[in-house]
PDB file of C-alpha atoms in Angstrom:
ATOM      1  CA  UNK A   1      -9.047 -17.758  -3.913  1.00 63.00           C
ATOM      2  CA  UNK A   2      -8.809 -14.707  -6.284  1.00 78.00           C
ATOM      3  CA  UNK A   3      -6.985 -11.582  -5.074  1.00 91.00           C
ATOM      4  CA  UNK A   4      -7.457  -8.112  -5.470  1.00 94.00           C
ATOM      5  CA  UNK A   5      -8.330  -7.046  -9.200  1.00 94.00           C
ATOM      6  CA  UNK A   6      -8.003  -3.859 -10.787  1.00 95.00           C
ATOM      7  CA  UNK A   7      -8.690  -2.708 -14.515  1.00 96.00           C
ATOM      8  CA  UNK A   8      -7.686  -1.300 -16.757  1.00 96.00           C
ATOM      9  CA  UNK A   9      -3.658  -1.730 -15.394  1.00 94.00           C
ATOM     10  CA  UNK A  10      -3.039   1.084 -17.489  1.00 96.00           C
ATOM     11  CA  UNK A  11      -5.018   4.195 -18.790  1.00 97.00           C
ATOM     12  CA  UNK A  12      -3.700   7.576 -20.959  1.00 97.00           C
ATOM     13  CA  UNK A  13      -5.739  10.218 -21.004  1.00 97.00           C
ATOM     14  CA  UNK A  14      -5.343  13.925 -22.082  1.00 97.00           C
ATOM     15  CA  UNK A  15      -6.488  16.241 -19.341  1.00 96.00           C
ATOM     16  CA  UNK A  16      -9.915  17.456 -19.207  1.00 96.00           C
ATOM     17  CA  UNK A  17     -11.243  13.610 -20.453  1.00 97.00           C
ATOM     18  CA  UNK A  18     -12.776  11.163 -17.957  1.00 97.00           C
ATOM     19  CA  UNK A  19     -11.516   7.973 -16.642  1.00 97.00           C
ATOM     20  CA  UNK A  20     -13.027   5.493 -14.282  1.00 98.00           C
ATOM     21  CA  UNK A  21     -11.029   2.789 -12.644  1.00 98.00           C
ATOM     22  CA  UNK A  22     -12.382  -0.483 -11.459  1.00 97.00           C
ATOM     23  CA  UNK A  23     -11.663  -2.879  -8.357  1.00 97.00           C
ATOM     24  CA  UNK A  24     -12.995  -6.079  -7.181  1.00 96.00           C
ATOM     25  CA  UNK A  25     -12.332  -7.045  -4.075  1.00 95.00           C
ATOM     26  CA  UNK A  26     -11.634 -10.621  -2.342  1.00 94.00           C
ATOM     27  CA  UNK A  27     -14.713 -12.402  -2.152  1.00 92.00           C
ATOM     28  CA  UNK A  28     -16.335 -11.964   1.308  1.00 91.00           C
ATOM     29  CA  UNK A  29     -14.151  -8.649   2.457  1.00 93.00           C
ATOM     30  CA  UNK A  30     -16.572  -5.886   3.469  1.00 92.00           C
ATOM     31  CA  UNK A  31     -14.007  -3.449   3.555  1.00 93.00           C
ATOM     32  CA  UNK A  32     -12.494  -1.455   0.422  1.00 96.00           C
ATOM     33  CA  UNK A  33      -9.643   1.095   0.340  1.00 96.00           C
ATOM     34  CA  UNK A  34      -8.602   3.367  -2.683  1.00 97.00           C
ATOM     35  CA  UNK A  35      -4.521   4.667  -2.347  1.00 97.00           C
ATOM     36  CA  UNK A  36      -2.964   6.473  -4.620  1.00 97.00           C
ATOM     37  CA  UNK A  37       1.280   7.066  -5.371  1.00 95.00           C
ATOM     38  CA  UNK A  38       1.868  10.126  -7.459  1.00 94.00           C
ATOM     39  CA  UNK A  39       5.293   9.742  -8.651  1.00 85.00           C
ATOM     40  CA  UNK A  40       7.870   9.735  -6.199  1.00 79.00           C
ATOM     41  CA  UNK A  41       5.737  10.114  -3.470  1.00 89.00           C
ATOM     42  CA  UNK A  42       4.177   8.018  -0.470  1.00 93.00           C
ATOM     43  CA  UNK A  43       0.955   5.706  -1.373  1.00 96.00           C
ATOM     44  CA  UNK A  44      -1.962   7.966   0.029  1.00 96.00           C
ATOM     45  CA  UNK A  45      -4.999   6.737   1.683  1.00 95.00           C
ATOM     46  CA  UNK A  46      -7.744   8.033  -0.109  1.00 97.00           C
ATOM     47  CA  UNK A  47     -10.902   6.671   1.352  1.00 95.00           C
ATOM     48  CA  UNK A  48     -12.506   3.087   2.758  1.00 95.00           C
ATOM     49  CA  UNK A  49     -15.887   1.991   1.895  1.00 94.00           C
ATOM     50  CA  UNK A  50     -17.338  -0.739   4.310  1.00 93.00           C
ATOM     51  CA  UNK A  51     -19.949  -2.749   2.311  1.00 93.00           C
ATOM     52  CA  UNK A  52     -21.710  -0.008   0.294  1.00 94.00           C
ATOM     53  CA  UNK A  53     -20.942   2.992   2.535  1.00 93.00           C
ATOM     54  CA  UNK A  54     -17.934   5.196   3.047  1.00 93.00           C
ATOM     55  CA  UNK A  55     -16.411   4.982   5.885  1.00 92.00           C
ATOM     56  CA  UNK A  56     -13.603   7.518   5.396  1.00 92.00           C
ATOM     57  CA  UNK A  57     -12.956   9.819   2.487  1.00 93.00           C
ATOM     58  CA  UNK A  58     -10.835  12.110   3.992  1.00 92.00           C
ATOM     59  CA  UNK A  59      -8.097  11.293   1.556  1.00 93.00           C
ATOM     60  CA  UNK A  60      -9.688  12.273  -1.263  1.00 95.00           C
ATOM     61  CA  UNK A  61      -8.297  15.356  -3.369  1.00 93.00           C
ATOM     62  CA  UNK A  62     -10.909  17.548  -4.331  1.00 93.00           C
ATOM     63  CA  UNK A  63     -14.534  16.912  -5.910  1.00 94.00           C
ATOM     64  CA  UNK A  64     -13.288  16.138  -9.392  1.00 96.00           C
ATOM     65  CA  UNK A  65     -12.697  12.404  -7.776  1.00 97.00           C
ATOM     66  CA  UNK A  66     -15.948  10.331  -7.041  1.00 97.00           C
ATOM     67  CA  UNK A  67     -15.748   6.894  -5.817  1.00 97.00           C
ATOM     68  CA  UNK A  68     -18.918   4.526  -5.124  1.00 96.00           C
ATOM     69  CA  UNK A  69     -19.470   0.794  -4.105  1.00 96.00           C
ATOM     70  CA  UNK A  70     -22.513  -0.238  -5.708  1.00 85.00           C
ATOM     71  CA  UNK A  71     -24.089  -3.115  -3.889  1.00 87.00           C
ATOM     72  CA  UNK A  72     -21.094  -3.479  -1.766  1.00 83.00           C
ATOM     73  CA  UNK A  73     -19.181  -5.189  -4.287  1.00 92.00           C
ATOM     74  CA  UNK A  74     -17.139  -3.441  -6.673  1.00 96.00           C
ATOM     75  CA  UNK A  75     -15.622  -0.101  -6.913  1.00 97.00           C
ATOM     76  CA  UNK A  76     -15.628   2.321  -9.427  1.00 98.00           C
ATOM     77  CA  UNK A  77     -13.263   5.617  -8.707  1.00 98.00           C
ATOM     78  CA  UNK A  78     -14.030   8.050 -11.375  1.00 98.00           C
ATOM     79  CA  UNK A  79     -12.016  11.160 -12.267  1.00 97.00           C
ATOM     80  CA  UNK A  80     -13.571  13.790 -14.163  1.00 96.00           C
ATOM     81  CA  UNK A  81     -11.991  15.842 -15.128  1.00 96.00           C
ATOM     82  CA  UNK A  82      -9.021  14.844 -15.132  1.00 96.00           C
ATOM     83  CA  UNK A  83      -5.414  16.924 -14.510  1.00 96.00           C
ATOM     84  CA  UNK A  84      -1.728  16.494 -14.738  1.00 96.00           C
ATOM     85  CA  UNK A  85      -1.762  16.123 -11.643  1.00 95.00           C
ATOM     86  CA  UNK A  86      -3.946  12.843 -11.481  1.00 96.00           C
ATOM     87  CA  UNK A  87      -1.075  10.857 -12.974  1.00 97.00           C
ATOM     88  CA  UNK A  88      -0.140   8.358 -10.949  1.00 96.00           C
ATOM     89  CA  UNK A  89      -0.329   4.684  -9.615  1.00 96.00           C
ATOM     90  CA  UNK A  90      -3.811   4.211  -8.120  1.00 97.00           C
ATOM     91  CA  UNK A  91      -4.116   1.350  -5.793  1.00 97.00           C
ATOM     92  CA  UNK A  92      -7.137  -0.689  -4.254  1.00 97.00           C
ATOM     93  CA  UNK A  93      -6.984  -3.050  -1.294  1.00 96.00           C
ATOM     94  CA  UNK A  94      -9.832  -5.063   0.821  1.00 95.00           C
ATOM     95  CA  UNK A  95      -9.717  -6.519   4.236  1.00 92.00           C
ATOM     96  CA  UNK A  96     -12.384  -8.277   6.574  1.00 88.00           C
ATOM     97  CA  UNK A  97     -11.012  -6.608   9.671  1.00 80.00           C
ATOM     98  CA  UNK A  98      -8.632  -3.397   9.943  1.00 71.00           C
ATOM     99  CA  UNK A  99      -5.718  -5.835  10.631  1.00 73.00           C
ATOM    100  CA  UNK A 100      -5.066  -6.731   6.719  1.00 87.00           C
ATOM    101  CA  UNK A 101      -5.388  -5.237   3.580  1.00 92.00           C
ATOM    102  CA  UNK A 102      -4.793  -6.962   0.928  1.00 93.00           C
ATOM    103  CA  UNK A 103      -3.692  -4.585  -2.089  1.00 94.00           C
ATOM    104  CA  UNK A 104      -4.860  -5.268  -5.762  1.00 94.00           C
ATOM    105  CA  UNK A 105      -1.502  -4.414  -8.764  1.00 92.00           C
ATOM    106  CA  UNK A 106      -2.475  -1.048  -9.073  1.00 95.00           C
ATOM    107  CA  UNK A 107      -4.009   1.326 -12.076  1.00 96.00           C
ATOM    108  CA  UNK A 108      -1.331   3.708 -13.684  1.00 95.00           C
ATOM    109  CA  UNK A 109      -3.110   6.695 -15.097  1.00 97.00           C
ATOM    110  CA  UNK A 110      -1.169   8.658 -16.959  1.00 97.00           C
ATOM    111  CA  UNK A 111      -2.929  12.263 -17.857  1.00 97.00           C
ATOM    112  CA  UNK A 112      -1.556  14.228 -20.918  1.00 96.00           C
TER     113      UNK A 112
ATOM    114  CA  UNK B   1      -0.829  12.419  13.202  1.00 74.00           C
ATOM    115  CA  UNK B   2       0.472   9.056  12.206  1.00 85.00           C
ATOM    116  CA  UNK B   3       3.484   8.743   9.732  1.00 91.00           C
ATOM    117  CA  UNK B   4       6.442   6.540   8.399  1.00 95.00           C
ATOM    118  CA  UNK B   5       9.881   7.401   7.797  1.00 96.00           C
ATOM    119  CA  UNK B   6      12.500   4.892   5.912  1.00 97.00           C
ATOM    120  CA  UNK B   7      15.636   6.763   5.335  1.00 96.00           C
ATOM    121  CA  UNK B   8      17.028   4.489   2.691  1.00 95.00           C
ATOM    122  CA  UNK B   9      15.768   5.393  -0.657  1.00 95.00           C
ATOM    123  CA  UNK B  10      17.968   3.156  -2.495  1.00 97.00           C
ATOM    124  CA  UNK B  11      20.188   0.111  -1.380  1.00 97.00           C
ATOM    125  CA  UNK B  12      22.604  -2.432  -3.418  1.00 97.00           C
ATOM    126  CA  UNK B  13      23.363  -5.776  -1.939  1.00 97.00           C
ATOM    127  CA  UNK B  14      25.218  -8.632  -2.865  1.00 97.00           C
ATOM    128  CA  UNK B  15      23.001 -11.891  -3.730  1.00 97.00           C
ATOM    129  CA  UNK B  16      23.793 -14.020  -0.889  1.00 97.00           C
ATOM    130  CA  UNK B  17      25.054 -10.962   1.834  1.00 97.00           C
ATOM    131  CA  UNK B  18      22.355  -9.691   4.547  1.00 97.00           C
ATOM    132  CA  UNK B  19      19.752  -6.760   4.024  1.00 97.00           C
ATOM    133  CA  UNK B  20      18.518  -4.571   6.670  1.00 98.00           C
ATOM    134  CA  UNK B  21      15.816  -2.006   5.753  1.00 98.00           C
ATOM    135  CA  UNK B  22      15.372   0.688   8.408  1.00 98.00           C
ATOM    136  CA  UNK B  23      11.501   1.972   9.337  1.00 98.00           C
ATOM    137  CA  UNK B  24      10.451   4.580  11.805  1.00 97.00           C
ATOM    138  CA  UNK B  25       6.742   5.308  12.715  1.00 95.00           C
ATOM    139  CA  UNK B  26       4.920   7.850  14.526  1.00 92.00           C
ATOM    140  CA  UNK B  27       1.627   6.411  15.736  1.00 89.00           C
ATOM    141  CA  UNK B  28      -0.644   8.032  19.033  1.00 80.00           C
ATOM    142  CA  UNK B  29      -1.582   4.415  19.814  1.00 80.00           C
ATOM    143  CA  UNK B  30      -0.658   0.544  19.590  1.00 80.00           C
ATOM    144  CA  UNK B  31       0.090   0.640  15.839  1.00 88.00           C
ATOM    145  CA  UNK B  32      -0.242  -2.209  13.014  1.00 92.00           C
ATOM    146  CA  UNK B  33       2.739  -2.274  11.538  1.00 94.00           C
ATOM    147  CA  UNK B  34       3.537  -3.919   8.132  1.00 95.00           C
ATOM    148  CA  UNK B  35       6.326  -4.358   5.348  1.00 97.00           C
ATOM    149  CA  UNK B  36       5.045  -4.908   1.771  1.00 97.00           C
ATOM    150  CA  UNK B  37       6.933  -5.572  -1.061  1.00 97.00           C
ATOM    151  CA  UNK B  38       6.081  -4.073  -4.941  1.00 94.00           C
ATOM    152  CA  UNK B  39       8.152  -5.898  -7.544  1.00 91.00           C
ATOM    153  CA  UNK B  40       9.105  -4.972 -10.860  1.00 84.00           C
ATOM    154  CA  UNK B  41       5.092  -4.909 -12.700  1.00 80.00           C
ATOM    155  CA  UNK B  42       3.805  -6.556 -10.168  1.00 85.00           C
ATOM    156  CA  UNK B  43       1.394  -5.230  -7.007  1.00 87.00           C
ATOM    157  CA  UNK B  44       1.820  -4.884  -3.370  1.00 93.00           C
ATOM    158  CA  UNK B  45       2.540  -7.716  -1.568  1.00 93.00           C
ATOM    159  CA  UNK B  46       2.473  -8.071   2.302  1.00 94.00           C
ATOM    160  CA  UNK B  47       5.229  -9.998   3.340  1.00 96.00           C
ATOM    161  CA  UNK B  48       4.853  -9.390   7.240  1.00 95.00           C
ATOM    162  CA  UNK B  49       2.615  -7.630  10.162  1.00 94.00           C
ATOM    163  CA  UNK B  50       2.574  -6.739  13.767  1.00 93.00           C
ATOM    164  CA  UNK B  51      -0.699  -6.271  15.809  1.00 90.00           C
ATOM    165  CA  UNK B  52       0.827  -7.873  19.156  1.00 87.00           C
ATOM    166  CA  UNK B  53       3.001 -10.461  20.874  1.00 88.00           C
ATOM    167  CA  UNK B  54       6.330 -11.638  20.508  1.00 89.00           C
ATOM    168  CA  UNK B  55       7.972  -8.479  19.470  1.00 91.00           C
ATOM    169  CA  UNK B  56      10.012 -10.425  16.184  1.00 96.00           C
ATOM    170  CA  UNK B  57       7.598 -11.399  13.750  1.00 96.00           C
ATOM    171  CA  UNK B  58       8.615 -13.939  10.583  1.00 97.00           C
ATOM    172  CA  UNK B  59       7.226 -13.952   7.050  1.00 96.00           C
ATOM    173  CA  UNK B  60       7.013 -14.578   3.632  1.00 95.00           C
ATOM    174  CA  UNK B  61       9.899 -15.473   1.446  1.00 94.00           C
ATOM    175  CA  UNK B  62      12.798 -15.545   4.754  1.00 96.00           C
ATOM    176  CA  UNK B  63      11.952 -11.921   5.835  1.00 97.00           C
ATOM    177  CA  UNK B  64      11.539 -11.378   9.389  1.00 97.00           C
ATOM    178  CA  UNK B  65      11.224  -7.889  11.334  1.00 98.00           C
ATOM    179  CA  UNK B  66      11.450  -6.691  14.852  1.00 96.00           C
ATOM    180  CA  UNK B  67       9.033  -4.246  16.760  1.00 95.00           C
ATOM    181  CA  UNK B  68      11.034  -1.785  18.822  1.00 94.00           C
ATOM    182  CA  UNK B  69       8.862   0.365  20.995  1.00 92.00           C
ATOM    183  CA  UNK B  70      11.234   2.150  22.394  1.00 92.00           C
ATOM    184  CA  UNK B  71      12.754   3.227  19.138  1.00 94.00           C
ATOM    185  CA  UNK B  72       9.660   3.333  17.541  1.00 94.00           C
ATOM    186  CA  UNK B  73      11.236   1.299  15.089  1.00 96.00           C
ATOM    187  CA  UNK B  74      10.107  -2.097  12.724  1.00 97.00           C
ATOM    188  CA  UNK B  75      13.021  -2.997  10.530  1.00 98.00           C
ATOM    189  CA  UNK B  76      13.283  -5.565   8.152  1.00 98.00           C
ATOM    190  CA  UNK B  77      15.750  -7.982   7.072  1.00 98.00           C
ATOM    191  CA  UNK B  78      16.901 -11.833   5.444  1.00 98.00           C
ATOM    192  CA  UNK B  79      19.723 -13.329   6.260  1.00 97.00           C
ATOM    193  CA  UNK B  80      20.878 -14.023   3.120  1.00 97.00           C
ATOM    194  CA  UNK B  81      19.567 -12.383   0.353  1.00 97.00           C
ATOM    195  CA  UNK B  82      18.323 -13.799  -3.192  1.00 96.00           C
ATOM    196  CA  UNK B  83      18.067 -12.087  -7.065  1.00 95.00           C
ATOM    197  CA  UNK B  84      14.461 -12.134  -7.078  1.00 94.00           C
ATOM    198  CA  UNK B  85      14.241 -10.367  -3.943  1.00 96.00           C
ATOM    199  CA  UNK B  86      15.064  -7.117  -6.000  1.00 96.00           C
ATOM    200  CA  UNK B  87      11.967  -4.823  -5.769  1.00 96.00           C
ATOM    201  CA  UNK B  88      10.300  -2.039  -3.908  1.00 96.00           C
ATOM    202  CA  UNK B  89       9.666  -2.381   0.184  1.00 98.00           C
ATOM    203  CA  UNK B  90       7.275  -0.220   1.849  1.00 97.00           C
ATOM    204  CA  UNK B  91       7.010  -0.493   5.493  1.00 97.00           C
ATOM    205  CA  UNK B  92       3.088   1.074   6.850  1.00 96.00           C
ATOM    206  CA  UNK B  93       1.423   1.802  10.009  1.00 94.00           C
ATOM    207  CA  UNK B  94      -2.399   1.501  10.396  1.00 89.00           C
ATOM    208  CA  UNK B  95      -4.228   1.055  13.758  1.00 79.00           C
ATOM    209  CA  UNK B  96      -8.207   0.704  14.662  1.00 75.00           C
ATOM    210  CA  UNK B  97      -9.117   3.082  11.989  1.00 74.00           C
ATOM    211  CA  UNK B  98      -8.188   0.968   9.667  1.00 80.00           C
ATOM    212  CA  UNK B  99      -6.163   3.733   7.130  1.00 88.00           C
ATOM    213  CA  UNK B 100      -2.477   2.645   6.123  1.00 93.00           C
ATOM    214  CA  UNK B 101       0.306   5.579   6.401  1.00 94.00           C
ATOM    215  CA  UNK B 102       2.944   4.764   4.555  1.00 96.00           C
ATOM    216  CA  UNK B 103       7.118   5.303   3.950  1.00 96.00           C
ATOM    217  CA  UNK B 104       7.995   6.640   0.590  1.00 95.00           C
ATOM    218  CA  UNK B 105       9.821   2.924   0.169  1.00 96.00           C
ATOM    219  CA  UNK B 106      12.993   1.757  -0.408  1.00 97.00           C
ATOM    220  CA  UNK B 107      14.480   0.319  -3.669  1.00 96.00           C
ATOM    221  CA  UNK B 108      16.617  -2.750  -3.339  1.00 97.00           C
ATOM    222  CA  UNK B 109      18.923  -3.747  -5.947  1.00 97.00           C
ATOM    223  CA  UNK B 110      20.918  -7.383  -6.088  1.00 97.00           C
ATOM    224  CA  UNK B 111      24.242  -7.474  -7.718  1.00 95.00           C
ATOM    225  CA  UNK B 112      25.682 -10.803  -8.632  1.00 90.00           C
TER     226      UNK B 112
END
């Protein structure tokens, strides 16, 4: 069974671009988590989707950062646009219940 | 508000010699509580949880861990630690509303 996936693993931008990150979850988990580890910091919940909708944003920095979960497959977190302070490790996981996410190897966006 | 605290940031072992890693929580409720482990270029791996039950919970790769209440406390350890155990551990608490806290991780290095 295929894990977590995330693409691309890495991404350079120079502030004010855009950048959108990709996961795919496990087959058959309904829910999806974005976390994020800005350098030398604690990974930070930034929201769940379950299927399609979001369950939980509350983790999300400001309005520059918009994630969705078309057809309740896929996510797509985009960043636009973006700042130095985006840089960082961004991390997706999926579970079937809220006992056990499984976590995907992580974007590193790096913002110039 | 629910949080993690490992004190270690860093430790050095000897290959072969025991490894303890320390985690505190601060949860409201019955927490989950997990230990993942982030190698060198690799993603986060969960190596152990607790939902319930027998308070000393085994997992991947030797690790066990212990649930204290009491002292609010899940540490880690492995009797006898290998090279390729050399990586990042995070220890997390989560609970019924399914977001992950984390610690800010602790870097383990094994010298020959």
């Amino acid at each position: 069974e295929a894990g977590v996936t995330q693409f691309p693993s890495h991404s350079v931008i120079e502030k004010g671009q855009t950048v959108t990150l990709r996961c795919d979850p496990i087959s058959g988990h309904d829910n999806l988590y974005w976390y994020r580890r800005v350098m030398g910091k604690e990974i930070k919940f930034l929201l769940h989707f379950v299927k399609e909708s979001k369950q939980d944003e509350s983790g999300m920095p400001n309005n520059r950062f918009l994630a969705e979960r078309t057809g309740g497959t896929y996510s797509t977190l985009k960043v636009q646009p973006a700042e130095l302070e985006d840089s960082g490790v961004y991390f997706c996981a999926s579970s079937w219940d809220p006992g056990t996410q499984y976590f995907g190897p992580g974007t590193r966006l790096t913002v110039l | 508000a629910q949080s993690v605290t490992q004190p270690d940031i860093h430790i050095t072992v000897s290959e072969g010699a025991s490894l303890e890693l320390r985690c505190n929580y601060s949860y409201g409720a019955t927490p989950y509580l997990f230990w993942y482990v982030q190698s060198p270029g690799q993603g986060l791996q969960l190596l152990l949880k607790y939902f319930s039950g027998d308070t000393l919970v085994q997992g991947i790769k030797g690790f066990e861990a212990e649930f204290k209440r009491s002292q609010s406390s899940f540490n880690l350890r492995k009797p006898s630690v290998h090279w390729s155990d050399a990586a990042e551990y995070f220890c997390a608490v989560g609970g019924n509303d399914y977001k992950l806290s984390f610690g800010a991780g602790t870097t383990v290095t094994v010298r020959a």
